[in-house]
PDB file of C-alpha atoms in Angstrom:
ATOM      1  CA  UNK U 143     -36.084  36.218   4.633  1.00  0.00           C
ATOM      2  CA  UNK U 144     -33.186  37.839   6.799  1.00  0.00           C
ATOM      3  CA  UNK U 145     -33.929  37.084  10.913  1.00  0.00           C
ATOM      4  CA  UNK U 146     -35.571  40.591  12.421  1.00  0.00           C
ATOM      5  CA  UNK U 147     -34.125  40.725  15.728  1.00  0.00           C
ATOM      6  CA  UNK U 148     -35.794  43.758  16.081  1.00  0.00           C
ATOM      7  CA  UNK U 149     -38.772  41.647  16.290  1.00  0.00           C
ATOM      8  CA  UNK U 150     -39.348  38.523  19.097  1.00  0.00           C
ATOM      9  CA  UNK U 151     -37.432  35.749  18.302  1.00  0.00           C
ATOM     10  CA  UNK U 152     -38.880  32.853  20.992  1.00  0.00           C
ATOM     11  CA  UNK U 153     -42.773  33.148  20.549  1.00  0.00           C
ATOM     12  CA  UNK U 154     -43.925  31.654  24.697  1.00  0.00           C
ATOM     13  CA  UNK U 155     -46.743  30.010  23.218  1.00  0.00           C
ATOM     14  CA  UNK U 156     -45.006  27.719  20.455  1.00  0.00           C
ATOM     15  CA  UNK U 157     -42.716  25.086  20.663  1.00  0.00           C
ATOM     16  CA  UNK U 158     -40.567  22.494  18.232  1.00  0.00           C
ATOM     17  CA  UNK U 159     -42.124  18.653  19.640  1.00  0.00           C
ATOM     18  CA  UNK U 160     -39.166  16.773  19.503  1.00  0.00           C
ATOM     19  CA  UNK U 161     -40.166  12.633  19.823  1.00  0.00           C
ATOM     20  CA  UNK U 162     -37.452  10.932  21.920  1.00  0.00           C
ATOM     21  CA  UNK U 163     -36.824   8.673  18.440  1.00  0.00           C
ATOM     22  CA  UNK U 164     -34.728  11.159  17.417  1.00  0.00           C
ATOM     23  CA  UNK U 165     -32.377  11.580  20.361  1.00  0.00           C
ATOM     24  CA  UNK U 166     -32.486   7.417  20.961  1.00  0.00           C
ATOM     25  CA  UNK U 167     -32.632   5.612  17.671  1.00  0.00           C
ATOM     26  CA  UNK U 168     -31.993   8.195  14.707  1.00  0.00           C
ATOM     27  CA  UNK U 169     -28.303   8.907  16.089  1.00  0.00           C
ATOM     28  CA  UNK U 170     -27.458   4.906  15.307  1.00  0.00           C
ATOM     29  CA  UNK U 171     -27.524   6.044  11.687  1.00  0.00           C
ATOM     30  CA  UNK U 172     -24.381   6.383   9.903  1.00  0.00           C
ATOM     31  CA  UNK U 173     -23.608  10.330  10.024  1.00  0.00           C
ATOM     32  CA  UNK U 174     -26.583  11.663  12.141  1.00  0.00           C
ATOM     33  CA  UNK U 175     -25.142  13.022  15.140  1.00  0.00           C
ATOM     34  CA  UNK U 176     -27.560  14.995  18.353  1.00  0.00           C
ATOM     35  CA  UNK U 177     -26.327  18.043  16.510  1.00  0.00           C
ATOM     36  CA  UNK U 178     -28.070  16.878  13.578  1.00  0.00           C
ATOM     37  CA  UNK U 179     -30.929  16.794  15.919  1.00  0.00           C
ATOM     38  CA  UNK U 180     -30.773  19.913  17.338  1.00  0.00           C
ATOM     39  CA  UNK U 181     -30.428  21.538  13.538  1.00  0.00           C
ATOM     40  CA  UNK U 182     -33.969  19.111  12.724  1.00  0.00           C
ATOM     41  CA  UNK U 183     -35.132  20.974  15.943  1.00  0.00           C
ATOM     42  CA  UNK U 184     -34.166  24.762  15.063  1.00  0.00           C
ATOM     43  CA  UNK U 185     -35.456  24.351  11.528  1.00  0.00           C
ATOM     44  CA  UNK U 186     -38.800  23.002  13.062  1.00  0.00           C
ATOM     45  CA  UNK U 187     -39.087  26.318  15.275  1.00  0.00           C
ATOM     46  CA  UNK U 188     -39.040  27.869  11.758  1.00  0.00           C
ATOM     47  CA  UNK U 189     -41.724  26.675  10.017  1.00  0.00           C
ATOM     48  CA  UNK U 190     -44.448  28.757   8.967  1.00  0.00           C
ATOM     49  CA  UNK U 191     -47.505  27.259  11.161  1.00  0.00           C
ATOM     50  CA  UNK U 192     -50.594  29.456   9.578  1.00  0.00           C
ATOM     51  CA  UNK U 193     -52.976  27.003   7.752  1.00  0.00           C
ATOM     52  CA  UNK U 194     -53.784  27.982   4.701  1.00  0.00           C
ATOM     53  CA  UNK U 195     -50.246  29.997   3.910  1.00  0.00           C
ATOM     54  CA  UNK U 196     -48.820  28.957   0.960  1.00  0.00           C
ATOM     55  CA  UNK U 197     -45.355  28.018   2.627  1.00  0.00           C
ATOM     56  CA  UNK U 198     -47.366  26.331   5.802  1.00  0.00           C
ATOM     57  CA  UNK U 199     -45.155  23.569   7.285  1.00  0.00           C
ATOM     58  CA  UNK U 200     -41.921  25.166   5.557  1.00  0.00           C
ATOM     59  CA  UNK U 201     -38.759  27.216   6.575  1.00  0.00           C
ATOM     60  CA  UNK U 202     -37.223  30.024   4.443  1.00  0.00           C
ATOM     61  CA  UNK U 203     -34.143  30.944   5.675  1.00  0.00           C
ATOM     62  CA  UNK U 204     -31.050  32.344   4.175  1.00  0.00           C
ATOM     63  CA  UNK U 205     -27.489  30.435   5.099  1.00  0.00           C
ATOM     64  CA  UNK U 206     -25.920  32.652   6.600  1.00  0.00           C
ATOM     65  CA  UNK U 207     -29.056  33.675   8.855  1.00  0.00           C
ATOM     66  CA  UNK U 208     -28.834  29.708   9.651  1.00  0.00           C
ATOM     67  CA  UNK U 209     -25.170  30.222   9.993  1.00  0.00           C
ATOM     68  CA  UNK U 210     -25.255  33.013  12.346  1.00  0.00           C
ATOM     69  CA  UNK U 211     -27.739  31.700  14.534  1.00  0.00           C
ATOM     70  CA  UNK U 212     -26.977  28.412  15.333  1.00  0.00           C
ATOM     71  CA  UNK U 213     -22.893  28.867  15.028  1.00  0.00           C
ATOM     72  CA  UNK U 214     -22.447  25.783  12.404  1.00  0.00           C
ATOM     73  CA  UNK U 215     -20.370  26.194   9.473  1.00  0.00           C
ATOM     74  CA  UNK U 216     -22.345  25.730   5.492  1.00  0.00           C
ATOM     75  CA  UNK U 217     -20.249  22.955   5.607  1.00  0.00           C
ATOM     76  CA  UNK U 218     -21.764  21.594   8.883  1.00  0.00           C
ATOM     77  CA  UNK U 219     -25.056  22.518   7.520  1.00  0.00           C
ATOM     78  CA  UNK U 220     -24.633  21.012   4.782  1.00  0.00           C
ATOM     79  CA  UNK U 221     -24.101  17.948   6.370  1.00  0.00           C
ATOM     80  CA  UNK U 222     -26.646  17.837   8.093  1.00  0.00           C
ATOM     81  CA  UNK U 223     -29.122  18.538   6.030  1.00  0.00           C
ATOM     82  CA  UNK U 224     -27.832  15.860   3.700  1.00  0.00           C
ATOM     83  CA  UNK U 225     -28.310  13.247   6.656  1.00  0.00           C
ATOM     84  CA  UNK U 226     -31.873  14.734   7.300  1.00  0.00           C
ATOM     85  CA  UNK U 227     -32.651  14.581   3.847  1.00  0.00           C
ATOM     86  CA  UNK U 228     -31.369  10.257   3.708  1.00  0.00           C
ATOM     87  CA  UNK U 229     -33.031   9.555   6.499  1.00  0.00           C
ATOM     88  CA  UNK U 230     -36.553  11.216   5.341  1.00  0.00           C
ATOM     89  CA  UNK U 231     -36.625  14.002   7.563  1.00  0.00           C
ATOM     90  CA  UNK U 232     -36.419  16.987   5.607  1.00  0.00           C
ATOM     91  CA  UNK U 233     -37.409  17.875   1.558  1.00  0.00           C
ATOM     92  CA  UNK U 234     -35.099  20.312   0.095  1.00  0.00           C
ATOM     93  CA  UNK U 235     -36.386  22.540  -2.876  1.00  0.00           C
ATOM     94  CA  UNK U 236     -34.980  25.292  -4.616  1.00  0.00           C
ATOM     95  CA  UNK U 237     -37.021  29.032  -4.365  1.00  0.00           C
ATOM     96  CA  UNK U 238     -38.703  30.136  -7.364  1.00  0.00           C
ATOM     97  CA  UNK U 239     -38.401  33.677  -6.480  1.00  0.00           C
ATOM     98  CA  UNK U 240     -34.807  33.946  -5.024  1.00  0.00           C
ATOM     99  CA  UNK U 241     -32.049  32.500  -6.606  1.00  0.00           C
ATOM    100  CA  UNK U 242     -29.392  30.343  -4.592  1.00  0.00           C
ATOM    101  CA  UNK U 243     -31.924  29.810  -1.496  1.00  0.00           C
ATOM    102  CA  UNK U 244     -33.791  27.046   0.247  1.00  0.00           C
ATOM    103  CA  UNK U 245     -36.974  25.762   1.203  1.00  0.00           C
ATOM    104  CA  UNK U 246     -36.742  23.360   3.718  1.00  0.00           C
ATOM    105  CA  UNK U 247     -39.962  21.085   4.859  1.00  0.00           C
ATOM    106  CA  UNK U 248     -39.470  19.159   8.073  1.00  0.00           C
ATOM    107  CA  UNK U 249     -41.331  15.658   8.128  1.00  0.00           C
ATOM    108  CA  UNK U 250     -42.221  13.482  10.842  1.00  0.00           C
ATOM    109  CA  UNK U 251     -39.852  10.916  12.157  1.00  0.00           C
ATOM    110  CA  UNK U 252     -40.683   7.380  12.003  1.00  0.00           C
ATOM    111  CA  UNK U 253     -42.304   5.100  14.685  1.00  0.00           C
ATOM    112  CA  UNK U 254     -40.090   3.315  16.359  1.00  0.00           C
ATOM    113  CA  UNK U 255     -41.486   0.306  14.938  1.00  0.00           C
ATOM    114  CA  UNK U 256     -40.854   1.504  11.489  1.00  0.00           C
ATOM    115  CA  UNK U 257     -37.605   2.425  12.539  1.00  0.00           C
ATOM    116  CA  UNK U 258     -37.223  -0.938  14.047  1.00  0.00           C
ATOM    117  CA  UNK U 259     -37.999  -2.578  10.722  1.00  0.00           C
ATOM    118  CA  UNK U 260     -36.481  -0.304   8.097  1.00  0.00           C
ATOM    119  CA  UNK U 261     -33.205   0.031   9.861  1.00  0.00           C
ATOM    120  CA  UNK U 262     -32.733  -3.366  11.674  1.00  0.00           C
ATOM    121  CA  UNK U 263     -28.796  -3.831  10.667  1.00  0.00           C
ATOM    122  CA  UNK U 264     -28.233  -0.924  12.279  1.00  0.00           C
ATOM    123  CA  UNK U 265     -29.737  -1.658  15.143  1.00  0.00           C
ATOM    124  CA  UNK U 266     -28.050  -5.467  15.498  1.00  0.00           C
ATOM    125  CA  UNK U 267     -24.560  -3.595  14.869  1.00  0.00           C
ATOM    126  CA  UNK U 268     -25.283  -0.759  17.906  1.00  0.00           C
ATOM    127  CA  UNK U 269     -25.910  -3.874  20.286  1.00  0.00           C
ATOM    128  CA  UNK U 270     -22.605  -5.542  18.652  1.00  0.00           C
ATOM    129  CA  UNK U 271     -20.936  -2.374  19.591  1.00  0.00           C
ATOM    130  CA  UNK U 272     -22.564  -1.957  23.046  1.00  0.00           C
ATOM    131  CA  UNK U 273     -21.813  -5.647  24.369  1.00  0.00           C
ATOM    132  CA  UNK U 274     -18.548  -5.334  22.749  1.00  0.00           C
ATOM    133  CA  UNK U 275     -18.007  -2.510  25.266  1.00  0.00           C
ATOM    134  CA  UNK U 276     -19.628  -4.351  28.104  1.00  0.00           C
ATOM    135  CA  UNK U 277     -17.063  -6.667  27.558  1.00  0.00           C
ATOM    136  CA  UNK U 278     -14.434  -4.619  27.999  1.00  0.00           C
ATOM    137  CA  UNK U 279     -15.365  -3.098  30.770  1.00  0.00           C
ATOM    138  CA  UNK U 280     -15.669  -6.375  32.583  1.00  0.00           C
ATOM    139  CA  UNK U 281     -12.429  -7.298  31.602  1.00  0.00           C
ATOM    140  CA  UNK U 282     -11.183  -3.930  32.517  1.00  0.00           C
ATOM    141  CA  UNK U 283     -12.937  -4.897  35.967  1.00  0.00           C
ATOM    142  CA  UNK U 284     -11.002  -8.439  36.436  1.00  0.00           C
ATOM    143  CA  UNK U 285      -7.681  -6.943  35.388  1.00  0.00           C
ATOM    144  CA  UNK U 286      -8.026  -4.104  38.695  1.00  0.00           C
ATOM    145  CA  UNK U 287      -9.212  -6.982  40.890  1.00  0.00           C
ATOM    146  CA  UNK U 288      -6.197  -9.043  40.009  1.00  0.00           C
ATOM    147  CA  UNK U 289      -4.257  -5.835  40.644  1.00  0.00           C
ATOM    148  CA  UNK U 290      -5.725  -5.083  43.869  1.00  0.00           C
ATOM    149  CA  UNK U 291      -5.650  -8.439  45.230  1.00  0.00           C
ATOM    150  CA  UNK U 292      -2.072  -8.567  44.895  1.00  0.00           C
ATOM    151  CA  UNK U 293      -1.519  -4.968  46.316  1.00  0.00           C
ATOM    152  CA  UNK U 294      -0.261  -5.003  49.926  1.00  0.00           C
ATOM    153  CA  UNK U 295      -0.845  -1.668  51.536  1.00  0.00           C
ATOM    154  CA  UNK U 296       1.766  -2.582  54.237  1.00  0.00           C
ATOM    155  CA  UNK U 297       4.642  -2.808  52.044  1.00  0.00           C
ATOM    156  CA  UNK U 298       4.375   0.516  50.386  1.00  0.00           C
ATOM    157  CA  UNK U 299       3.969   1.983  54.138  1.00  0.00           C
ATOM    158  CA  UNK U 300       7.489   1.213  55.362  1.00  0.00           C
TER     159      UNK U 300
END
């Protein structure tokens, strides 16, 4: 399927729902970035919503339609789909009909609580990371204090 731009492209009464999971948790997981979001997010607006169509629930896009329209690189897309596909949020199959192309099924994220339990080392290392950083920044914090205290404004005037 090549995009007809002939045709309208952003349908008023549709939308991609996008659960907060997968701008909050899912980008703690090694390699899945917001982009990879927003990719999980265009390839939703895809999918073929009539029940009862033999490809409902599924996108059928060439690369380089994918390419052109969302400015990513095959490599990038590649990528990306890859991290989709680890984390469970996207089946990849092969078309019957038309050699070297994709089908591409979305799939719902996980809960947070299933997130919570399938990927708690991850989560343990992001709150490593982030009082790591708090850290820092309190030092950081002491260090000008120390600095200021011992800066006399006077001085520098004359």
């Amino acid at each position: 399927m090549t995009i007809d731009v002939s045709k309208p492209l952003a349908h008023d009464d549709g939308f991609a729902r996008m659960p907060n999971i997968l701008f909050r948790m899912y980008p703690l997981l090694d390699g899945f970035t917001l982009e990879t979001v927003g990719l999980y997010g265009y390839l939703l607006s895809w999918r073929q919503n009539k029940p009862g169509h033999a490809m409902f629930g599924k996108v059928w896009l060439n690369q380089s339609d994918v390419t052109a329209q969302t400015g990513m690189s095959a490599y990038k897309i590649r990528t990306h789909v890859e991290a989709l596909v680890r984390y469970g949020l996207l089946n990849v199959s092969k078309s019957n009909m038309i050699p070297n192309k994709h089908i591409y099924e979305p799939l719902e994220p996980l809960t947070e609580a299933e997130f919570r339990a399938v990927y708690a080392e991850e989560i343990r290392a992001f709150r490593e990371r982030v009082e790591t950083a708090g850290r820092e920044i309190e030092a950081d914090r002491e260090r000008l204090q120390q600095k200021q205290t011992g800066f006399d404004p006077e001085s520098k005037a004359s």
